[in-house]
Amino acid sequence: MFVSPAYAQAAAASGGTFGALEQFLPLVLIFVVFYFLLIRPQQKRMKTHKEMLNQLRRGDRVVTAGGIVGTVYKMVSDTEVVLEIAEGVRVRVIRSTLTEVLSKTEPVAASKDDKAAKDEKSGKAEDDKTAEK
């Protein structure tokens, strides 16, 4: 009428190595899902943020983590930037707190006079002029 405790324990012990794999399979699946849904996108965001900070230059309009909008006035060091948030009002901020670049400034293009001066130094300008005529 009653089942002995030894008989009930013996019935539960089965499976072997495949049973151990079945126990760890859900944990492995959870880790894979976390990697593709959380870890990988975060690493991608960090990479793009780092690239944005490396391409930062004077005149760029940026937003800080605190929501302050300003223009990069001066690059103090690798970690600090001076922002001009109003005319004559400059604030020194940590570079990593910049969250977004609103507008980029174009690099200054060399004028025709500067190009001609470079060419004259190398002797190309005179040779090109005589070749055209």
mmCIF file of N, CA and C in Angstrom:
data_model
loop_
_atom_site.group_PDB
_atom_site.id
_atom_site.type_symbol
_atom_site.label_atom_id
_atom_site.label_comp_id
_atom_site.label_asym_id
_atom_site.label_seq_id
_atom_site.Cartn_x
_atom_site.Cartn_y
_atom_site.Cartn_z
ATOM 1 N N MET A 1 0.803 -1.178 0.000
ATOM 2 C CA MET A 1 0.000 0.000 0.000
ATOM 3 C C MET A 1 0.858 1.258 0.000
ATOM 4 N N PHE A 2 1.892 1.298 0.809
ATOM 5 C CA PHE A 2 2.811 2.438 0.808
ATOM 6 C C PHE A 2 4.056 2.102 0.009
ATOM 7 N N VAL A 3 4.583 3.080 -0.707
ATOM 8 C CA VAL A 3 5.795 2.880 -1.488
ATOM 9 C C VAL A 3 6.976 3.188 -0.581
ATOM 10 N N SER A 4 7.956 2.363 -0.614
ATOM 11 C CA SER A 4 9.115 2.583 0.251
ATOM 12 C C SER A 4 9.945 3.740 -0.296
ATOM 13 N N PRO A 5 10.584 4.545 0.558
ATOM 14 C CA PRO A 5 11.381 5.686 0.122
ATOM 15 C C PRO A 5 12.541 5.276 -0.798
ATOM 16 N N ALA A 6 13.132 4.127 -0.580
ATOM 17 C CA ALA A 6 14.256 3.690 -1.399
ATOM 18 C C ALA A 6 13.797 3.431 -2.835
ATOM 19 N N TYR A 7 12.631 2.910 -3.020
ATOM 20 C CA TYR A 7 12.104 2.627 -4.344
ATOM 21 C C TYR A 7 11.820 3.939 -5.099
ATOM 22 N N ALA A 8 11.304 4.951 -4.415
ATOM 23 C CA ALA A 8 10.984 6.228 -5.045
ATOM 24 C C ALA A 8 12.257 6.962 -5.461
ATOM 25 N N GLN A 9 13.312 6.876 -4.681
ATOM 26 C CA GLN A 9 14.567 7.536 -5.024
ATOM 27 C C GLN A 9 15.247 6.847 -6.198
ATOM 28 N N ALA A 10 15.175 5.572 -6.294
ATOM 29 C CA ALA A 10 15.822 4.842 -7.373
ATOM 30 C C ALA A 10 15.142 5.138 -8.713
ATOM 31 N N ALA A 11 13.874 5.385 -8.716
ATOM 32 C CA ALA A 11 13.156 5.669 -9.954
ATOM 33 C C ALA A 11 13.524 7.036 -10.520
ATOM 34 N N ALA A 12 13.912 8.003 -9.695
ATOM 35 C CA ALA A 12 14.238 9.347 -10.147
ATOM 36 C C ALA A 12 15.619 9.429 -10.782
ATOM 37 N N ALA A 13 16.526 8.559 -10.434
ATOM 38 C CA ALA A 13 17.897 8.624 -10.942
ATOM 39 C C ALA A 13 17.973 7.973 -12.311
ATOM 40 N N SER A 14 17.987 8.806 -13.377
ATOM 41 C CA SER A 14 18.147 8.289 -14.728
ATOM 42 C C SER A 14 18.629 9.411 -15.633
ATOM 43 N N GLY A 15 19.075 9.112 -16.820
ATOM 44 C CA GLY A 15 19.443 10.164 -17.773
ATOM 45 C C GLY A 15 20.887 10.117 -18.185
ATOM 46 N N GLY A 16 21.833 10.159 -17.301
ATOM 47 C CA GLY A 16 23.248 10.132 -17.645
ATOM 48 C C GLY A 16 23.741 11.484 -18.145
ATOM 49 N N THR A 17 24.619 11.484 -19.175
ATOM 50 C CA THR A 17 25.223 12.724 -19.669
ATOM 51 C C THR A 17 24.242 13.567 -20.477
ATOM 52 N N PHE A 18 23.296 12.926 -21.144
ATOM 53 C CA PHE A 18 22.304 13.679 -21.903
ATOM 54 C C PHE A 18 21.416 14.502 -20.974
ATOM 55 N N GLY A 19 21.149 13.997 -19.780
ATOM 56 C CA GLY A 19 20.345 14.725 -18.799
ATOM 57 C C GLY A 19 21.046 15.999 -18.346
ATOM 58 N N ALA A 20 22.365 15.941 -18.200
ATOM 59 C CA ALA A 20 23.127 17.121 -17.804
ATOM 60 C C ALA A 20 23.095 18.180 -18.918
ATOM 61 N N LEU A 21 23.152 17.735 -20.173
ATOM 62 C CA LEU A 21 23.081 18.658 -21.306
ATOM 63 C C LEU A 21 21.718 19.345 -21.371
ATOM 64 N N GLU A 22 20.682 18.577 -21.085
ATOM 65 C CA GLU A 22 19.334 19.159 -21.072
ATOM 66 C C GLU A 22 19.188 20.218 -19.994
ATOM 67 N N GLN A 23 19.905 20.086 -18.900
ATOM 68 C CA GLN A 23 19.821 21.069 -17.816
ATOM 69 C C GLN A 23 20.516 22.379 -18.195
ATOM 70 N N PHE A 24 21.625 22.299 -18.923
ATOM 71 C CA PHE A 24 22.379 23.500 -19.262
ATOM 72 C C PHE A 24 21.937 24.153 -20.571
ATOM 73 N N LEU A 25 21.187 23.465 -21.385
ATOM 74 C CA LEU A 25 20.734 24.001 -22.658
ATOM 75 C C LEU A 25 19.911 25.294 -22.502
ATOM 76 N N PRO A 26 18.972 25.377 -21.576
ATOM 77 C CA PRO A 26 18.233 26.649 -21.404
ATOM 78 C C PRO A 26 19.144 27.812 -20.998
ATOM 79 N N LEU A 27 20.150 27.542 -20.172
ATOM 80 C CA LEU A 27 21.077 28.606 -19.765
ATOM 81 C C LEU A 27 21.890 29.103 -20.961
ATOM 82 N N VAL A 28 22.320 28.201 -21.817
ATOM 83 C CA VAL A 28 23.076 28.579 -23.003
ATOM 84 C C VAL A 28 22.194 29.392 -23.942
ATOM 85 N N LEU A 29 20.962 28.972 -24.124
ATOM 86 C CA LEU A 29 20.035 29.707 -24.987
ATOM 87 C C LEU A 29 19.758 31.112 -24.453
ATOM 88 N N ILE A 30 19.617 31.243 -23.159
ATOM 89 C CA ILE A 30 19.387 32.562 -22.545
ATOM 90 C C ILE A 30 20.592 33.464 -22.792
ATOM 91 N N PHE A 31 21.801 32.921 -22.637
ATOM 92 C CA PHE A 31 23.008 33.728 -22.882
ATOM 93 C C PHE A 31 23.088 34.175 -24.335
ATOM 94 N N VAL A 32 22.758 33.308 -25.272
ATOM 95 C CA VAL A 32 22.797 33.656 -26.696
ATOM 96 C C VAL A 32 21.797 34.767 -26.993
ATOM 97 N N VAL A 33 20.612 34.680 -26.439
ATOM 98 C CA VAL A 33 19.590 35.714 -26.645
ATOM 99 C C VAL A 33 20.061 37.039 -26.055
ATOM 100 N N PHE A 34 20.627 37.019 -24.839
ATOM 101 C CA PHE A 34 21.134 38.244 -24.224
ATOM 102 C C PHE A 34 22.250 38.852 -25.064
ATOM 103 N N TYR A 35 23.110 38.014 -25.622
ATOM 104 C CA TYR A 35 24.210 38.534 -26.429
ATOM 105 C C TYR A 35 23.682 39.283 -27.644
ATOM 106 N N PHE A 36 22.766 38.679 -28.377
ATOM 107 C CA PHE A 36 22.293 39.312 -29.609
ATOM 108 C C PHE A 36 21.313 40.462 -29.370
ATOM 109 N N LEU A 37 20.587 40.454 -28.271
ATOM 110 C CA LEU A 37 19.610 41.515 -28.023
ATOM 111 C C LEU A 37 20.135 42.653 -27.150
ATOM 112 N N LEU A 38 21.139 42.382 -26.309
ATOM 113 C CA LEU A 38 21.609 43.419 -25.398
ATOM 114 C C LEU A 38 23.086 43.767 -25.550
ATOM 115 N N ILE A 39 23.947 42.791 -25.505
ATOM 116 C CA ILE A 39 25.387 43.053 -25.463
ATOM 117 C C ILE A 39 25.902 43.593 -26.791
ATOM 118 N N ARG A 40 25.571 42.937 -27.882
ATOM 119 C CA ARG A 40 26.079 43.334 -29.203
ATOM 120 C C ARG A 40 25.618 44.739 -29.622
ATOM 121 N N PRO A 41 24.327 45.072 -29.480
ATOM 122 C CA PRO A 41 23.913 46.449 -29.829
ATOM 123 C C PRO A 41 24.587 47.511 -28.955
ATOM 124 N N GLN A 42 24.805 47.201 -27.681
ATOM 125 C CA GLN A 42 25.467 48.164 -26.799
ATOM 126 C C GLN A 42 26.910 48.393 -27.237
ATOM 127 N N GLN A 43 27.603 47.337 -27.628
ATOM 128 C CA GLN A 43 28.977 47.487 -28.115
ATOM 129 C C GLN A 43 29.009 48.313 -29.392
ATOM 130 N N LYS A 44 28.019 48.124 -30.257
ATOM 131 C CA LYS A 44 27.932 48.885 -31.500
ATOM 132 C C LYS A 44 27.729 50.379 -31.205
ATOM 133 N N ARG A 45 26.836 50.680 -30.247
ATOM 134 C CA ARG A 45 26.584 52.070 -29.867
ATOM 135 C C ARG A 45 27.845 52.714 -29.285
ATOM 136 N N MET A 46 28.572 51.960 -28.458
ATOM 137 C CA MET A 46 29.795 52.491 -27.861
ATOM 138 C C MET A 46 30.834 52.794 -28.932
ATOM 139 N N LYS A 47 30.915 51.949 -29.930
ATOM 140 C CA LYS A 47 31.879 52.152 -31.018
ATOM 141 C C LYS A 47 31.543 53.407 -31.820
ATOM 142 N N THR A 48 30.268 53.598 -32.161
ATOM 143 C CA THR A 48 29.876 54.791 -32.922
ATOM 144 C C THR A 48 30.059 56.061 -32.097
ATOM 145 N N HIS A 49 29.818 55.993 -30.776
ATOM 146 C CA HIS A 49 30.008 57.150 -29.899
ATOM 147 C C HIS A 49 31.484 57.520 -29.835
ATOM 148 N N LYS A 50 32.341 56.521 -29.750
ATOM 149 C CA LYS A 50 33.776 56.778 -29.709
ATOM 150 C C LYS A 50 34.257 57.404 -31.015
ATOM 151 N N GLU A 51 33.749 56.916 -32.150
ATOM 152 C CA GLU A 51 34.107 57.500 -33.449
ATOM 153 C C GLU A 51 33.637 58.942 -33.544
ATOM 154 N N MET A 52 32.426 59.210 -33.028
ATOM 155 C CA MET A 52 31.892 60.568 -33.047
ATOM 156 C C MET A 52 32.800 61.504 -32.245
ATOM 157 N N LEU A 53 33.254 61.048 -31.089
ATOM 158 C CA LEU A 53 34.118 61.885 -30.258
ATOM 159 C C LEU A 53 35.483 62.100 -30.907
ATOM 160 N N ASN A 54 35.981 61.117 -31.619
ATOM 161 C CA ASN A 54 37.275 61.266 -32.284
ATOM 162 C C ASN A 54 37.200 62.220 -33.470
ATOM 163 N N GLN A 55 36.055 62.320 -34.127
ATOM 164 C CA GLN A 55 35.896 63.190 -35.280
ATOM 165 C C GLN A 55 35.440 64.593 -34.899
ATOM 166 N N LEU A 56 35.303 64.859 -33.628
ATOM 167 C CA LEU A 56 34.856 66.161 -33.151
ATOM 168 C C LEU A 56 35.915 67.223 -33.447
ATOM 169 N N ARG A 57 35.469 68.408 -33.879
ATOM 170 C CA ARG A 57 36.409 69.499 -34.127
ATOM 171 C C ARG A 57 35.750 70.836 -33.809
ATOM 172 N N ARG A 58 36.555 71.844 -33.845
ATOM 173 C CA ARG A 58 36.110 73.188 -33.502
ATOM 174 C C ARG A 58 34.996 73.639 -34.442
ATOM 175 N N GLY A 59 33.948 74.228 -33.876
ATOM 176 C CA GLY A 59 32.835 74.738 -34.663
ATOM 177 C C GLY A 59 31.652 73.785 -34.739
ATOM 178 N N ASP A 60 31.825 72.538 -34.303
ATOM 179 C CA ASP A 60 30.712 71.586 -34.316
ATOM 180 C C ASP A 60 29.687 71.967 -33.260
ATOM 181 N N ARG A 61 28.431 71.823 -33.602
ATOM 182 C CA ARG A 61 27.337 72.091 -32.659
ATOM 183 C C ARG A 61 26.959 70.769 -32.005
ATOM 184 N N VAL A 62 27.015 70.708 -30.661
ATOM 185 C CA VAL A 62 26.854 69.449 -29.934
ATOM 186 C C VAL A 62 25.840 69.585 -28.803
ATOM 187 N N VAL A 63 25.409 68.423 -28.290
ATOM 188 C CA VAL A 63 24.523 68.352 -27.129
ATOM 189 C C VAL A 63 25.231 67.549 -26.056
ATOM 190 N N THR A 64 25.205 68.047 -24.816
ATOM 191 C CA THR A 64 25.809 67.312 -23.705
ATOM 192 C C THR A 64 24.784 66.370 -23.089
ATOM 193 N N ALA A 65 25.243 65.515 -22.189
ATOM 194 C CA ALA A 65 24.348 64.578 -21.510
ATOM 195 C C ALA A 65 23.331 65.318 -20.650
ATOM 196 N N GLY A 66 23.663 66.525 -20.205
ATOM 197 C CA GLY A 66 22.743 67.331 -19.409
ATOM 198 C C GLY A 66 21.743 68.101 -20.242
ATOM 199 N N GLY A 67 21.854 68.025 -21.556
ATOM 200 C CA GLY A 67 20.911 68.700 -22.433
ATOM 201 C C GLY A 67 21.345 70.083 -22.873
ATOM 202 N N ILE A 68 22.570 70.464 -22.568
ATOM 203 C CA ILE A 68 23.069 71.778 -22.962
ATOM 204 C C ILE A 68 23.542 71.718 -24.410
ATOM 205 N N VAL A 69 23.070 72.659 -25.209
ATOM 206 C CA VAL A 69 23.470 72.741 -26.614
ATOM 207 C C VAL A 69 24.516 73.830 -26.728
ATOM 208 N N GLY A 70 25.620 73.508 -27.383
ATOM 209 C CA GLY A 70 26.679 74.492 -27.535
ATOM 210 C C GLY A 70 27.519 74.205 -28.754
ATOM 211 N N THR A 71 28.454 75.108 -28.989
ATOM 212 C CA THR A 71 29.383 74.986 -30.109
ATOM 213 C C THR A 71 30.775 74.740 -29.546
ATOM 214 N N VAL A 72 31.484 73.801 -30.141
ATOM 215 C CA VAL A 72 32.841 73.510 -29.677
ATOM 216 C C VAL A 72 33.704 74.725 -29.959
ATOM 217 N N TYR A 73 34.248 75.303 -28.900
ATOM 218 C CA TYR A 73 35.085 76.494 -29.021
ATOM 219 C C TYR A 73 36.561 76.118 -29.088
ATOM 220 N N LYS A 74 36.933 75.145 -28.249
ATOM 221 C CA LYS A 74 38.336 74.776 -28.163
ATOM 222 C C LYS A 74 38.460 73.346 -27.657
ATOM 223 N N MET A 75 39.408 72.598 -28.223
ATOM 224 C CA MET A 75 39.712 71.261 -27.747
ATOM 225 C C MET A 75 40.871 71.393 -26.757
ATOM 226 N N VAL A 76 40.566 71.272 -25.478
ATOM 227 C CA VAL A 76 41.589 71.481 -24.452
ATOM 228 C C VAL A 76 42.559 70.306 -24.409
ATOM 229 N N SER A 77 42.021 69.104 -24.319
ATOM 230 C CA SER A 77 42.849 67.897 -24.271
ATOM 231 C C SER A 77 42.050 66.741 -24.865
ATOM 232 N N ASP A 78 42.577 65.533 -24.693
ATOM 233 C CA ASP A 78 41.857 64.357 -25.190
ATOM 234 C C ASP A 78 40.572 64.112 -24.414
ATOM 235 N N THR A 79 40.482 64.660 -23.204
ATOM 236 C CA THR A 79 39.312 64.393 -22.369
ATOM 237 C C THR A 79 38.433 65.616 -22.137
ATOM 238 N N GLU A 80 38.904 66.813 -22.455
ATOM 239 C CA GLU A 80 38.139 68.027 -22.165
ATOM 240 C C GLU A 80 37.926 68.881 -23.412
ATOM 241 N N VAL A 81 36.758 69.551 -23.428
ATOM 242 C CA VAL A 81 36.375 70.429 -24.528
ATOM 243 C C VAL A 81 35.760 71.690 -23.932
ATOM 244 N N VAL A 82 36.025 72.830 -24.552
ATOM 245 C CA VAL A 82 35.377 74.081 -24.141
ATOM 246 C C VAL A 82 34.239 74.332 -25.117
ATOM 247 N N LEU A 83 33.021 74.465 -24.565
ATOM 248 C CA LEU A 83 31.834 74.749 -25.375
ATOM 249 C C LEU A 83 31.410 76.193 -25.159
ATOM 250 N N GLU A 84 30.936 76.809 -26.225
ATOM 251 C CA GLU A 84 30.347 78.137 -26.108
ATOM 252 C C GLU A 84 28.839 77.937 -26.168
ATOM 253 N N ILE A 85 28.172 78.149 -25.011
ATOM 254 C CA ILE A 85 26.735 77.880 -24.942
ATOM 255 C C ILE A 85 25.904 79.134 -25.209
ATOM 256 N N ALA A 86 26.511 80.294 -25.076
ATOM 257 C CA ALA A 86 25.887 81.567 -25.439
ATOM 258 C C ALA A 86 27.033 82.486 -25.838
ATOM 259 N N GLU A 87 26.712 83.622 -26.409
ATOM 260 C CA GLU A 87 27.767 84.513 -26.853
ATOM 261 C C GLU A 87 28.579 84.986 -25.657
ATOM 262 N N GLY A 88 29.857 84.628 -25.646
ATOM 263 C CA GLY A 88 30.746 85.025 -24.551
ATOM 264 C C GLY A 88 30.680 84.115 -23.338
ATOM 265 N N VAL A 89 29.833 83.099 -23.333
ATOM 266 C CA VAL A 89 29.725 82.182 -22.197
ATOM 267 C C VAL A 89 30.326 80.848 -22.614
ATOM 268 N N ARG A 90 31.439 80.510 -21.974
ATOM 269 C CA ARG A 90 32.134 79.270 -22.317
ATOM 270 C C ARG A 90 32.155 78.340 -21.114
ATOM 271 N N VAL A 91 31.953 77.065 -21.391
ATOM 272 C CA VAL A 91 31.902 76.046 -20.349
ATOM 273 C C VAL A 91 32.874 74.936 -20.724
ATOM 274 N N ARG A 92 33.603 74.459 -19.734
ATOM 275 C CA ARG A 92 34.532 73.355 -19.952
ATOM 276 C C ARG A 92 33.825 72.062 -19.554
ATOM 277 N N VAL A 93 33.738 71.097 -20.488
ATOM 278 C CA VAL A 93 33.039 69.835 -20.218
ATOM 279 C C VAL A 93 33.943 68.656 -20.551
ATOM 280 N N ILE A 94 33.602 67.528 -19.962
ATOM 281 C CA ILE A 94 34.307 66.286 -20.267
ATOM 282 C C ILE A 94 33.822 65.796 -21.631
ATOM 283 N N ARG A 95 34.735 65.397 -22.452
ATOM 284 C CA ARG A 95 34.419 65.028 -23.835
ATOM 285 C C ARG A 95 33.430 63.864 -23.927
ATOM 286 N N SER A 96 33.520 62.903 -23.015
ATOM 287 C CA SER A 96 32.649 61.728 -23.082
ATOM 288 C C SER A 96 31.198 62.049 -22.732
ATOM 289 N N THR A 97 30.929 63.228 -22.168
ATOM 290 C CA THR A 97 29.545 63.590 -21.853
ATOM 291 C C THR A 97 28.802 64.155 -23.059
ATOM 292 N N LEU A 98 29.497 64.355 -24.163
ATOM 293 C CA LEU A 98 28.827 64.810 -25.379
ATOM 294 C C LEU A 98 28.076 63.630 -25.980
ATOM 295 N N THR A 99 26.781 63.817 -26.185
ATOM 296 C CA THR A 99 25.957 62.697 -26.634
ATOM 297 C C THR A 99 25.630 62.730 -28.111
ATOM 298 N N GLU A 100 25.617 63.916 -28.708
ATOM 299 C CA GLU A 100 25.175 64.014 -30.096
ATOM 300 C C GLU A 100 25.823 65.215 -30.773
ATOM 301 N N VAL A 101 26.124 65.070 -32.041
ATOM 302 C CA VAL A 101 26.616 66.187 -32.846
ATOM 303 C C VAL A 101 25.455 66.629 -33.734
ATOM 304 N N LEU A 102 24.991 67.862 -33.532
ATOM 305 C CA LEU A 102 23.859 68.371 -34.301
ATOM 306 C C LEU A 102 24.265 68.799 -35.696
ATOM 307 N N SER A 103 25.397 69.485 -35.805
ATOM 308 C CA SER A 103 25.869 69.893 -37.127
ATOM 309 C C SER A 103 27.382 69.890 -37.124
ATOM 310 N N LYS A 104 27.925 69.407 -38.225
ATOM 311 C CA LYS A 104 29.374 69.345 -38.391
ATOM 312 C C LYS A 104 29.823 70.534 -39.216
ATOM 313 N N THR A 105 31.024 71.019 -38.922
ATOM 314 C CA THR A 105 31.605 72.068 -39.741
ATOM 315 C C THR A 105 32.415 71.413 -40.845
ATOM 316 N N GLU A 106 32.446 72.068 -41.976
ATOM 317 C CA GLU A 106 33.214 71.562 -43.109
ATOM 318 C C GLU A 106 34.679 71.948 -42.919
ATOM 319 N N PRO A 107 35.588 71.088 -43.339
ATOM 320 C CA PRO A 107 36.996 71.471 -43.258
ATOM 321 C C PRO A 107 37.271 72.654 -44.174
ATOM 322 N N VAL A 108 38.179 73.488 -43.769
ATOM 323 C CA VAL A 108 38.505 74.678 -44.543
ATOM 324 C C VAL A 108 39.234 74.244 -45.803
ATOM 325 N N ALA A 109 38.681 74.627 -46.945
ATOM 326 C CA ALA A 109 39.297 74.271 -48.226
ATOM 327 C C ALA A 109 40.402 75.265 -48.533
ATOM 328 N N ALA A 110 41.451 74.780 -49.147
ATOM 329 C CA ALA A 110 42.555 75.660 -49.517
ATOM 330 C C ALA A 110 42.113 76.549 -50.677
ATOM 331 N N SER A 111 42.449 77.824 -50.599
ATOM 332 C CA SER A 111 42.067 78.740 -51.673
ATOM 333 C C SER A 111 42.977 78.531 -52.881
ATOM 334 N N LYS A 112 42.601 79.107 -54.015
ATOM 335 C CA LYS A 112 43.385 78.952 -55.247
ATOM 336 C C LYS A 112 44.776 79.574 -55.093
ATOM 337 N N ASP A 113 44.849 80.681 -54.350
ATOM 338 C CA ASP A 113 46.143 81.326 -54.139
ATOM 339 C C ASP A 113 47.074 80.422 -53.344
ATOM 340 N N ASP A 114 46.521 79.740 -52.324
ATOM 341 C CA ASP A 114 47.331 78.825 -51.530
ATOM 342 C C ASP A 114 47.823 77.661 -52.370
ATOM 343 N N LYS A 115 46.945 77.136 -53.234
ATOM 344 C CA LYS A 115 47.338 76.029 -54.107
ATOM 345 C C LYS A 115 48.425 76.467 -55.075
ATOM 346 N N ALA A 116 48.279 77.680 -55.616
ATOM 347 C CA ALA A 116 49.270 78.193 -56.558
ATOM 348 C C ALA A 116 50.618 78.367 -55.861
ATOM 349 N N ALA A 117 50.608 78.837 -54.624
ATOM 350 C CA ALA A 117 51.854 79.027 -53.881
ATOM 351 C C ALA A 117 52.537 77.683 -53.633
ATOM 352 N N LYS A 118 51.758 76.651 -53.324
ATOM 353 C CA LYS A 118 52.331 75.319 -53.123
ATOM 354 C C LYS A 118 52.936 74.788 -54.418
ATOM 355 N N ASP A 119 52.204 75.004 -55.513
ATOM 356 C CA ASP A 119 52.688 74.515 -56.803
ATOM 357 C C ASP A 119 53.976 75.228 -57.223
ATOM 358 N N GLU A 120 54.060 76.526 -56.950
ATOM 359 C CA GLU A 120 55.264 77.274 -57.319
ATOM 360 C C GLU A 120 56.469 76.770 -56.543
ATOM 361 N N LYS A 121 56.252 76.402 -55.307
ATOM 362 C CA LYS A 121 57.353 75.887 -54.504
ATOM 363 C C LYS A 121 57.883 74.587 -55.091
ATOM 364 N N SER A 122 56.996 73.799 -55.625
ATOM 365 C CA SER A 122 57.428 72.516 -56.175
ATOM 366 C C SER A 122 57.818 72.628 -57.645
ATOM 367 N N GLY A 123 57.538 73.778 -58.259
ATOM 368 C CA GLY A 123 57.919 73.979 -59.651
ATOM 369 C C GLY A 123 56.902 73.453 -60.640
ATOM 370 N N LYS A 124 55.785 72.973 -60.163
ATOM 371 C CA LYS A 124 54.772 72.397 -61.044
ATOM 372 C C LYS A 124 53.969 73.469 -61.770
ATOM 373 N N ALA A 125 53.721 74.587 -61.137
ATOM 374 C CA ALA A 125 52.850 75.602 -61.715
ATOM 375 C C ALA A 125 53.431 76.148 -63.013
ATOM 376 N N GLU A 126 54.716 76.426 -63.023
ATOM 377 C CA GLU A 126 55.334 76.983 -64.230
ATOM 378 C C GLU A 126 55.371 75.963 -65.353
ATOM 379 N N ASP A 127 55.648 74.699 -64.990
ATOM 380 C CA ASP A 127 55.689 73.657 -66.006
ATOM 381 C C ASP A 127 54.311 73.425 -66.615
ATOM 382 N N ASP A 128 53.277 73.464 -65.789
ATOM 383 C CA ASP A 128 51.915 73.267 -66.276
ATOM 384 C C ASP A 128 51.488 74.407 -67.184
ATOM 385 N N LYS A 129 51.854 75.640 -66.845
ATOM 386 C CA LYS A 129 51.465 76.805 -67.649
ATOM 387 C C LYS A 129 52.107 76.745 -69.033
ATOM 388 N N THR A 130 53.373 76.371 -69.070
ATOM 389 C CA THR A 130 54.052 76.306 -70.353
ATOM 390 C C THR A 130 53.549 75.136 -71.177
ATOM 391 N N ALA A 131 53.136 74.052 -70.549
ATOM 392 C CA ALA A 131 52.629 72.891 -71.269
ATOM 393 C C ALA A 131 51.275 73.193 -71.892
ATOM 394 N N GLU A 132 50.437 74.022 -71.221
ATOM 395 C CA GLU A 132 49.119 74.360 -71.733
ATOM 396 C C GLU A 132 49.208 75.265 -72.954
ATOM 397 N N LYS A 133 50.204 76.156 -73.038
ATOM 398 C CA LYS A 133 50.323 77.121 -74.114
ATOM 399 C C LYS A 133 50.986 76.458 -75.264
#
